[in-house]
Amino acid sequence: MPPNPEMRASDADRDKVAEALREHCAQGRISMGELHERLEAVYAAKTVGALQDVTADLPETDLYELPVPATRKASMAPARRSPGALDRPGPRGPLAVYATVNLITFTVWLISCIATGSLLFPWWIWVAGPWGAVILAGAVFGSRHPRG
């Protein structure tokens, strides 16, 4: 039910209309000069009807906002995710990091061998071995938490 136009306007009512006018000016519906004229009328208004007269030729909401598609229900509820969904990495995450780090260490070792002209001790195994054993154990024994 629309408010009674004879009802006295509050400061909050005036501020809301003033903010709407500023937005209409930003959207290019009214000029800066017209904005100043309308703002004077807004702050001089004593009733809700006087405020409605100031904005009578302007849309209440932005005409360029798209409505919610009919296939999706509008909701004010926040998006939901399964508990812990972002807490646990996917199965490829640790493997990709493992492969990348070991490729770098192997490349450094290989460049060192080429630069010295001799076969050096393959120290990169000390990086790849224990870390690979931990990843292998995790894959074999798995997590006790169910995936949701």
Short mmCIF file of C-alpha atoms in Angstrom, two decimals, residues 34-130:
data_model
loop_
_atom_site.label_atom_id
_atom_site.label_comp_id
_atom_site.label_asym_id
_atom_site.label_seq_id
_atom_site.Cartn_x
_atom_site.Cartn_y
_atom_site.Cartn_z
CA GLU A 34 18.20 19.97 -12.43
CA LEU A 35 19.70 17.91 -9.61
CA HIS A 36 20.34 21.07 -7.55
CA GLU A 37 16.79 22.33 -8.17
CA ARG A 38 15.28 19.00 -7.18
CA LEU A 39 17.49 18.68 -4.09
CA GLU A 40 16.28 22.10 -2.90
CA ALA A 41 12.69 20.89 -3.38
CA VAL A 42 13.45 17.63 -1.54
CA TYR A 43 14.89 19.33 1.53
CA ALA A 44 12.04 21.87 1.54
CA ALA A 45 9.37 19.13 1.27
CA LYS A 46 7.16 18.67 4.30
CA THR A 47 5.05 15.71 3.11
CA VAL A 48 5.62 12.38 1.38
CA GLY A 49 3.44 13.64 -1.49
CA ALA A 50 5.82 16.55 -2.09
CA LEU A 51 8.72 14.09 -2.27
CA GLN A 52 6.78 11.94 -4.74
CA ASP A 53 6.17 15.01 -6.92
CA VAL A 54 9.93 15.65 -7.14
CA THR A 55 10.59 12.17 -8.55
CA ALA A 56 7.31 11.58 -10.42
CA ASP A 57 8.95 11.60 -13.87
CA LEU A 58 11.83 9.28 -12.86
CA PRO A 59 11.82 5.48 -12.61
CA GLU A 60 11.89 4.02 -9.10
CA THR A 61 14.63 1.50 -9.95
CA ASP A 62 17.39 1.37 -12.48
CA LEU A 63 15.92 0.38 -15.84
CA TYR A 64 19.14 -1.34 -16.87
CA GLU A 65 19.16 -3.89 -14.07
CA LEU A 66 18.25 -7.26 -15.48
CA PRO A 67 15.55 -9.24 -13.69
CA VAL A 68 16.28 -12.61 -12.15
CA PRO A 69 15.86 -15.25 -14.89
CA ALA A 70 12.65 -17.26 -14.63
CA THR A 71 14.66 -20.48 -14.40
CA ARG A 72 16.25 -19.35 -11.14
CA LYS A 73 14.40 -18.32 -8.00
CA ALA A 74 15.42 -15.08 -6.37
CA SER A 75 16.89 -15.56 -2.95
CA MET A 76 18.48 -13.36 -0.33
CA ALA A 77 20.17 -16.39 1.26
CA PRO A 78 23.96 -16.55 0.96
CA ALA A 79 25.51 -19.08 -1.38
CA ARG A 80 26.14 -22.43 0.28
CA ARG A 81 28.99 -24.84 -0.13
CA SER A 82 29.67 -28.19 1.35
CA PRO A 83 31.54 -28.02 4.67
CA GLY A 84 35.28 -28.20 4.16
CA ALA A 85 35.02 -28.07 0.36
CA LEU A 86 37.75 -25.46 0.11
CA ASP A 87 39.76 -26.89 2.99
CA ARG A 88 40.99 -30.02 1.27
CA PRO A 89 42.96 -29.89 -1.96
CA GLY A 90 42.07 -32.02 -4.94
CA PRO A 91 44.10 -35.15 -5.67
CA ARG A 92 46.09 -33.45 -8.42
CA GLY A 93 47.22 -30.47 -6.31
CA PRO A 94 49.94 -32.15 -4.24
CA LEU A 95 51.07 -34.23 -7.21
CA ALA A 96 51.48 -31.14 -9.40
CA VAL A 97 53.53 -29.35 -6.74
CA TYR A 98 55.65 -32.48 -6.20
CA ALA A 99 56.32 -32.84 -9.92
CA THR A 100 57.15 -29.15 -10.37
CA VAL A 101 59.59 -28.99 -7.46
CA ASN A 102 61.30 -32.21 -8.51
CA LEU A 103 61.57 -31.07 -12.11
CA ILE A 104 63.30 -27.89 -10.92
CA THR A 105 65.71 -29.74 -8.63
CA PHE A 106 66.49 -32.32 -11.34
CA THR A 107 67.12 -29.53 -13.86
CA VAL A 108 69.51 -27.76 -11.47
CA TRP A 109 71.34 -31.04 -10.89
CA LEU A 110 71.54 -31.75 -14.64
CA ILE A 111 72.88 -28.24 -15.39
CA SER A 112 75.45 -28.70 -12.61
CA CYS A 113 76.58 -31.99 -14.17
CA ILE A 114 76.90 -30.42 -17.60
CA ALA A 115 78.73 -27.34 -16.25
CA THR A 116 81.30 -29.41 -14.31
CA GLY A 117 81.65 -32.06 -16.98
CA SER A 118 81.25 -34.90 -14.49
CA LEU A 119 78.44 -36.95 -13.05
CA LEU A 120 77.58 -35.56 -9.61
CA PHE A 121 75.77 -37.36 -6.79
CA PRO A 122 72.01 -37.25 -7.56
CA TRP A 123 71.12 -35.13 -4.53
CA TRP A 124 67.64 -34.39 -5.96
CA ILE A 125 66.64 -37.91 -4.79
CA TRP A 126 66.71 -36.59 -1.20
CA VAL A 127 63.94 -34.16 -2.19
CA ALA A 128 61.95 -36.57 -4.36
CA GLY A 129 62.23 -39.71 -2.21
CA PRO A 130 60.79 -38.77 1.21
#
